[in-house]
mmCIF file of C-alpha atoms and ligand atoms in Angstrom:
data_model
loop_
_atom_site.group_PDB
_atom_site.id
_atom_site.type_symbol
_atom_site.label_atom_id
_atom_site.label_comp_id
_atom_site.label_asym_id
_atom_site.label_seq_id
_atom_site.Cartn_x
_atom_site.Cartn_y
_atom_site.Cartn_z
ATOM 1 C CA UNK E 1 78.942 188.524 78.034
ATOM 2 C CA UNK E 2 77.586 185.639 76.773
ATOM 3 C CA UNK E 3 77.187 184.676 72.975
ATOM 4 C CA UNK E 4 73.991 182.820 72.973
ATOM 5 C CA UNK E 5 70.886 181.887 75.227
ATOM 6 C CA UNK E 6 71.831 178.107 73.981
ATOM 7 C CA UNK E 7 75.659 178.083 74.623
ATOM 8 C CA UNK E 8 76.487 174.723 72.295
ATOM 9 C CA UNK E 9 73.213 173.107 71.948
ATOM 10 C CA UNK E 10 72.197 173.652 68.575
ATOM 11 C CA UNK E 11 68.403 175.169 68.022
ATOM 12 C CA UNK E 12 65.796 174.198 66.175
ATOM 13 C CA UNK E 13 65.289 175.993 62.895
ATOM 14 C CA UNK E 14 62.250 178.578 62.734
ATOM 15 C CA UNK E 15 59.960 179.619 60.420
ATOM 16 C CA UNK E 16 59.425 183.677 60.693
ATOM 17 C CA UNK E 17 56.842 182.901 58.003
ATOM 18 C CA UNK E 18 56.452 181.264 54.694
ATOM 19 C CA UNK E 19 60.398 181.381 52.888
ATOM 20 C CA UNK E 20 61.951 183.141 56.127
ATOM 21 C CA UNK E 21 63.705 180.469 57.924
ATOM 22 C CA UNK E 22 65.788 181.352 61.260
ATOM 23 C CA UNK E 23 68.867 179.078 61.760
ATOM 24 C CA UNK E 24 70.018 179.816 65.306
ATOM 25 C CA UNK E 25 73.781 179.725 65.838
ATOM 26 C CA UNK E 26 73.976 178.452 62.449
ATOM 27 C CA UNK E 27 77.267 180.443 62.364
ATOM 28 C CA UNK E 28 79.181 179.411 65.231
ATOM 29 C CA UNK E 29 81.704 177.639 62.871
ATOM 30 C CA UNK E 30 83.250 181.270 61.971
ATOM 31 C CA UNK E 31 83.971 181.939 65.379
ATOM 32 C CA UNK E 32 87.650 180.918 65.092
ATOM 33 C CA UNK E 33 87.600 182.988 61.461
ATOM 34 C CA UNK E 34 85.483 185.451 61.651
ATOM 35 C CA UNK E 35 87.424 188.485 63.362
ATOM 36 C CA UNK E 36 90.696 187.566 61.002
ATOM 37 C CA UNK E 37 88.413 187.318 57.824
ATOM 38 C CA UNK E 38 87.031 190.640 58.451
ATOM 39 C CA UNK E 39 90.252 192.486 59.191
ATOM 40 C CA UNK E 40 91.548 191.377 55.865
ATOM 41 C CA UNK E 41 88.533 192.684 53.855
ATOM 42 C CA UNK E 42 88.543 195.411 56.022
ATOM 43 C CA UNK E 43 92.467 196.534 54.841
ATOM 44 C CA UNK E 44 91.304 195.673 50.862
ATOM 45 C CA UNK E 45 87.986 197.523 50.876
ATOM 46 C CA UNK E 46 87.387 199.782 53.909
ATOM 47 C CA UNK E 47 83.953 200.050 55.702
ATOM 48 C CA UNK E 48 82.713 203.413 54.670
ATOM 49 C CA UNK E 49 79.259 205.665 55.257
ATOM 50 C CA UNK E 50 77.918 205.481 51.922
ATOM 51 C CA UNK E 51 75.371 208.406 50.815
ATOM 52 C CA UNK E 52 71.851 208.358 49.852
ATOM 53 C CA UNK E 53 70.566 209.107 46.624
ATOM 54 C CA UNK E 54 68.433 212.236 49.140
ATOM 55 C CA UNK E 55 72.012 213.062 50.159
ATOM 56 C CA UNK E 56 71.817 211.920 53.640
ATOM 57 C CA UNK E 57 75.324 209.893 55.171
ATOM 58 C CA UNK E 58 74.153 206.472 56.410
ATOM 59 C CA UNK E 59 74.629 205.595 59.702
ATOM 60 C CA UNK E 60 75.704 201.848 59.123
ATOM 61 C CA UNK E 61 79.088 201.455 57.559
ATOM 62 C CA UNK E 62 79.039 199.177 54.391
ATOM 63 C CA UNK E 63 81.871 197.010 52.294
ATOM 64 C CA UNK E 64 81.820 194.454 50.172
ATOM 65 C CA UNK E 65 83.504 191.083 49.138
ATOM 66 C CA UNK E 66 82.098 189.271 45.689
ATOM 67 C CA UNK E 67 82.187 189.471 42.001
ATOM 68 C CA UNK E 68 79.405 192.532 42.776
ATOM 69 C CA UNK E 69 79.310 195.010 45.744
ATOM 70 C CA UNK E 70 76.344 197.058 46.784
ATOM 71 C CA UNK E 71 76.573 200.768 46.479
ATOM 72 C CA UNK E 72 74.710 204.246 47.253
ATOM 73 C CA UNK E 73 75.751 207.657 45.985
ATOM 74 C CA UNK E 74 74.152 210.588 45.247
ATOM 75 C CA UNK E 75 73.081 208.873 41.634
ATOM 76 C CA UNK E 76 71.382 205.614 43.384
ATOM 77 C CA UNK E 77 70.942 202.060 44.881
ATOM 78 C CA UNK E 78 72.831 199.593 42.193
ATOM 79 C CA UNK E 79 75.675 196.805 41.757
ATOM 80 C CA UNK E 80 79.188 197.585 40.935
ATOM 81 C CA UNK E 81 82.000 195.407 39.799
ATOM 82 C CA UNK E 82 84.734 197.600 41.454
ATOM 83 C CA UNK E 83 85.043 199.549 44.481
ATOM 84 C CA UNK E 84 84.522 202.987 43.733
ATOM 85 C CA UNK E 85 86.657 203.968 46.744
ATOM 86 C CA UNK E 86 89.670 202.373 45.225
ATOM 87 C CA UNK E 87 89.090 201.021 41.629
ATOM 88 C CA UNK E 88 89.560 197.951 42.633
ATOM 89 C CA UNK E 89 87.916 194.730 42.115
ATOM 90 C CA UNK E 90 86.112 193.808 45.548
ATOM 91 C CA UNK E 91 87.961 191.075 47.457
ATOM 92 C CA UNK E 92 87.333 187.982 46.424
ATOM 93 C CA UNK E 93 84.397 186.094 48.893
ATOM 94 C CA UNK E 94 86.671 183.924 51.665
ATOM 95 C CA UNK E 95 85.755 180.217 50.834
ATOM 96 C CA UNK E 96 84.621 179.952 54.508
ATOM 97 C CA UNK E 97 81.567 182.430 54.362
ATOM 98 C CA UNK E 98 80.994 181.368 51.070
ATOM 99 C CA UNK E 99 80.372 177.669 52.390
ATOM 100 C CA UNK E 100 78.150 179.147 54.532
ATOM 101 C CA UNK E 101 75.894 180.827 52.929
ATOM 102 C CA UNK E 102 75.406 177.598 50.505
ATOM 103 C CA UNK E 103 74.858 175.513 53.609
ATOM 104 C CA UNK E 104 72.444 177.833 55.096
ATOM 105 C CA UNK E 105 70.668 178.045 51.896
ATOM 106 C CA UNK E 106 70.257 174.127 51.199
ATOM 107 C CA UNK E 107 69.266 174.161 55.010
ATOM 108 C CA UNK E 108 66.144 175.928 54.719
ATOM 109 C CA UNK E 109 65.236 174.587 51.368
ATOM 110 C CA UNK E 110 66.969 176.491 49.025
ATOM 111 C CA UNK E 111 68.965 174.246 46.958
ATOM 112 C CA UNK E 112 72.194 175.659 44.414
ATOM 113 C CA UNK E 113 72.107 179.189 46.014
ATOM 114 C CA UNK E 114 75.656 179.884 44.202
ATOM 115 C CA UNK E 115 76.206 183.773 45.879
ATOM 116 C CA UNK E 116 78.133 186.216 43.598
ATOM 117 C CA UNK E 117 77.936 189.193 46.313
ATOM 118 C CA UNK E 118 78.188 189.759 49.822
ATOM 119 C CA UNK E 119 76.979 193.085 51.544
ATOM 120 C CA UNK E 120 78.980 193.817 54.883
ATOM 121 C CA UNK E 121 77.185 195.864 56.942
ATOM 122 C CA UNK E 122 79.005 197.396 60.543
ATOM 123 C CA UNK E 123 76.979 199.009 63.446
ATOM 124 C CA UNK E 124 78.609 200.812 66.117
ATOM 125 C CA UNK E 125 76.064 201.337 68.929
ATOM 126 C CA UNK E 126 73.432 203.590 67.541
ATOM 127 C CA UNK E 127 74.065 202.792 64.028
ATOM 128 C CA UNK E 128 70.374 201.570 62.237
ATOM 129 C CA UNK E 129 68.897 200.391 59.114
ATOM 130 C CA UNK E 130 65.629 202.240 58.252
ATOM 131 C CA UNK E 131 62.410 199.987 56.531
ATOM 132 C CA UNK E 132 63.581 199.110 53.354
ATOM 133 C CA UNK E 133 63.133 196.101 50.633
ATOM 134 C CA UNK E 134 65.834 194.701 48.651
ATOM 135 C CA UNK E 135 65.192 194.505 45.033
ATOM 136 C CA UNK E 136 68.604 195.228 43.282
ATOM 137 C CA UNK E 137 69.270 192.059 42.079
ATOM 138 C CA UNK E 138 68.004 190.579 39.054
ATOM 139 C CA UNK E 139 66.158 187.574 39.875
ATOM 140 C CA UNK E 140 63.980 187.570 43.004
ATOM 141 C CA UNK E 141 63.346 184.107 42.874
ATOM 142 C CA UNK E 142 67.322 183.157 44.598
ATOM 143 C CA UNK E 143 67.042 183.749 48.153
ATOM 144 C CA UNK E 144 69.091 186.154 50.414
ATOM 145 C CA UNK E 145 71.046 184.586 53.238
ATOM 146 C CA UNK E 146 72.203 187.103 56.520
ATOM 147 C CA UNK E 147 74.572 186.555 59.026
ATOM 148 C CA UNK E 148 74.464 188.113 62.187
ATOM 149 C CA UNK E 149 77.812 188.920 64.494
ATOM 150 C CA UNK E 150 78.893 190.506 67.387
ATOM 151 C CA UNK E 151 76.298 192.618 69.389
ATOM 152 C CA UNK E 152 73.208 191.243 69.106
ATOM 153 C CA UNK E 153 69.841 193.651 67.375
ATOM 154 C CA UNK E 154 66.219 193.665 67.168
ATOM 155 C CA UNK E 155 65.860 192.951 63.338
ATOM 156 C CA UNK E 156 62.123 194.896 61.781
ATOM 157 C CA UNK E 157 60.179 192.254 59.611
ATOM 158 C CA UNK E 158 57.542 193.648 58.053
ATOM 159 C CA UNK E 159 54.911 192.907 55.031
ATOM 160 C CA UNK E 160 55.103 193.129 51.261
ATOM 161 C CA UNK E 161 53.841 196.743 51.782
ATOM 162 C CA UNK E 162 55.365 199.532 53.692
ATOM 163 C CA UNK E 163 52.724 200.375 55.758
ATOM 164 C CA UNK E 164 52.242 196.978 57.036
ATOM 165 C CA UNK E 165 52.473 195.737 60.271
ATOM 166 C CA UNK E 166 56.159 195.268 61.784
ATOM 167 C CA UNK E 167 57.574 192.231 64.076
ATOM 168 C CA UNK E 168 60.556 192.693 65.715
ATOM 169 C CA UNK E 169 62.588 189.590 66.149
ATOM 170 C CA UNK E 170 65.791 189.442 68.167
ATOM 171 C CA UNK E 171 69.029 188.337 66.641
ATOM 172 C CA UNK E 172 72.069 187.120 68.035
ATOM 173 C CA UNK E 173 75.709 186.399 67.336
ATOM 174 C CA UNK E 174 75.964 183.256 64.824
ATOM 175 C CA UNK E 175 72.072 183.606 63.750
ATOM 176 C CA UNK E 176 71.450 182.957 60.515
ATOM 177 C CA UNK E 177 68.751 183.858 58.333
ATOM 178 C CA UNK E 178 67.585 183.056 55.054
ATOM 179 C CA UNK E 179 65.069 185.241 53.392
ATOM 180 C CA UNK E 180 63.654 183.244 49.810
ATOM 181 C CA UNK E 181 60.105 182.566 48.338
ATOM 182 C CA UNK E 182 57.221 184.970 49.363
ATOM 183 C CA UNK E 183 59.518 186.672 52.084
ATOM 184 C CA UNK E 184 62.459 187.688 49.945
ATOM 185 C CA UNK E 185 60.596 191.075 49.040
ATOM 186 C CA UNK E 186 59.463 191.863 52.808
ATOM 187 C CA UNK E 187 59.982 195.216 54.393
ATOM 188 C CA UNK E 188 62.944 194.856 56.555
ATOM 189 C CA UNK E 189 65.211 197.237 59.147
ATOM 190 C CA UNK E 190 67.246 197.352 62.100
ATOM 191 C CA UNK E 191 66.435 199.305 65.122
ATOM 192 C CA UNK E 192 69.459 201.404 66.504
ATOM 193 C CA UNK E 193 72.282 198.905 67.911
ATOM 194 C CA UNK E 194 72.295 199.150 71.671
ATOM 195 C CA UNK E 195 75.597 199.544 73.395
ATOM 196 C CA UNK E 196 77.942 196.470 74.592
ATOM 197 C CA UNK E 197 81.387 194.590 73.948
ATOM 198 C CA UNK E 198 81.409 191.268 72.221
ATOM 199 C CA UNK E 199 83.498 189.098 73.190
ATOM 200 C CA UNK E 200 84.870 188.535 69.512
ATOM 201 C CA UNK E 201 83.890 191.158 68.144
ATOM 202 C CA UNK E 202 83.983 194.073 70.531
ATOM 203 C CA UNK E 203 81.912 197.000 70.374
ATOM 204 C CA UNK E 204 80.310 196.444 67.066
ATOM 205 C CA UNK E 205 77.548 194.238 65.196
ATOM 206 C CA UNK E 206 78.759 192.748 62.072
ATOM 207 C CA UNK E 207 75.733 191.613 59.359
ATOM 208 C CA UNK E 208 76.883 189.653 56.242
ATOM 209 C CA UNK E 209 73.990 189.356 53.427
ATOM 210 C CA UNK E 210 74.895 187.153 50.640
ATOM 211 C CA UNK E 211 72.936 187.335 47.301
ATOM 212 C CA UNK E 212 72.922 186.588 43.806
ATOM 213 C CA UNK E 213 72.982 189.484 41.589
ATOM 214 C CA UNK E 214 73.772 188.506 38.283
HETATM 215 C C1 MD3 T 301 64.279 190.202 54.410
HETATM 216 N N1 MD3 T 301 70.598 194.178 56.374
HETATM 217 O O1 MD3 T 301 71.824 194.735 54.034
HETATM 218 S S1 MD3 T 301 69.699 191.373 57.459
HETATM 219 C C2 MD3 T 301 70.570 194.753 54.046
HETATM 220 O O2 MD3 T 301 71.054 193.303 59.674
HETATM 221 C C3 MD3 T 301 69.864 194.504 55.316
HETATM 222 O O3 MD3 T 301 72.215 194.534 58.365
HETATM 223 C C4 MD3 T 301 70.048 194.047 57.686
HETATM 224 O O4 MD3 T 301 68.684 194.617 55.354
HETATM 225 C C5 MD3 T 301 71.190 193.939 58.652
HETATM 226 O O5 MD3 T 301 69.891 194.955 53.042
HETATM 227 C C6 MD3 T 301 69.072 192.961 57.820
HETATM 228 C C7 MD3 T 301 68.207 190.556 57.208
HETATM 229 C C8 MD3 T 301 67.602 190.658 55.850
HETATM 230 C C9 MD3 T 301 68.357 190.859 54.725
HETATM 231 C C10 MD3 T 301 67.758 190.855 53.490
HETATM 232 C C11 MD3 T 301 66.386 190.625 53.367
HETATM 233 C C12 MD3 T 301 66.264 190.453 55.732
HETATM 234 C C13 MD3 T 301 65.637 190.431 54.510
HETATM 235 C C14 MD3 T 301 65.740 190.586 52.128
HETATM 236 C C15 MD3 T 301 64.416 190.332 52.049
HETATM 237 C C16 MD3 T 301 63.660 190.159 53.191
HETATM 238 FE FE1 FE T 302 67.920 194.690 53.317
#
């Protein structure tokens, strides 16, 4: 199957609207890293079906690399230092994706974006992300940077309020996106992950979000 519509010729970036930049096959470098990187993180801090605070099991399988991991349990939405699974300390961010996400940000305008958290989100066909906004993190004026891999999703953008109107905007292996300014507090989802095999990845889509939480 192939990776991208625009095998090595690199895209143009896009403006979804003001502060949401698409970087197409901004990623590409992680290719030779990527399904190592993850297997690693993967044997430190296991992907697991977190719960909602309503009690429901997620269908997307989370873990977390950073100083700060996202988390949902029956008591909330919030930050923690340690994997609750474990105890541990969340692996450390790999200086490759962090190098990344600092690129992307300076890319689209977003200069000093210094990440202390990265949210590792896994789809198996099926799996989807409901409308949501993301407004954990202390300081809304950083941007959030997200890194799509493997099979490729029709990501939900929609407005500042949830009954807003919803675009749906395709996103491929290697696309990156950074989210900052007047669209960092957009409603956002993922429609359910169709089935396929990735050539790297295999039968999966991998989303990395990188923020600043502290
Ligand atoms: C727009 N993840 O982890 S990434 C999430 O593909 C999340 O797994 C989705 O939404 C995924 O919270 C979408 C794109 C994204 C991420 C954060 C945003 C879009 C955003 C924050 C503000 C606005
Ligand atoms: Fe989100």
């Amino acid at each position: 199957m192939q990776d991208s519509l625009f095998g090595d010729t690199p895209q143009p970036d896009q403006t979804l609207c003001e502060g949401a930049v698409v970087l197409g096959g901004y990623a590409r470098r992680l290719d030779p890293v990527i399904g190592g990187l993850l297997e690693a993180l993967a044997q430190d801090a296991p992907f697991r079906q977190m719960e909602t605070p309503g009690g429901r099991k997620m269908s997307v399988a989370m873990t977390n690399c950073g100083g700060s991991g996202w988390v949902s349990d029956r008591a909330g939405y919030r930050y923690e230092g340690r994997d609750p699974l474990t105890g541990r300390p969340w692996p450390e961010m790999p200086a490759p994706l962090r190098d990344l996400a600092r690129d992307s940000a300076t890319q689209a305008g977003f200069t000093g974006f210094d990440p202390d958290a990265c949210l590792i989100n896994q789809y198996l066909p099926g799996a989807r992300l409901s409308l949501h906004q993301d407004k954990d993190e202390a300081d809304f004026s950083q941007p959030i940077v997200s890194v799509s891999l493997g099979l490729s999703a029709v990501f939900l953008f929609g407005g500042l309020s949830r009954a807003d109107p919803v675009r749906k905007i395709g996103l491929e292996h290697s696309d990156v996106v950074v989210w900052g300014g007047p669209s960092r507090l957009r409603y956002h989802g993922i429609s359910p992950v169709k089935e396929g095999d990735h050539a790297l990845l295999g039968r999966r889509r991998i989303n990395l979000t990188f923020r600043r939480v502290l």
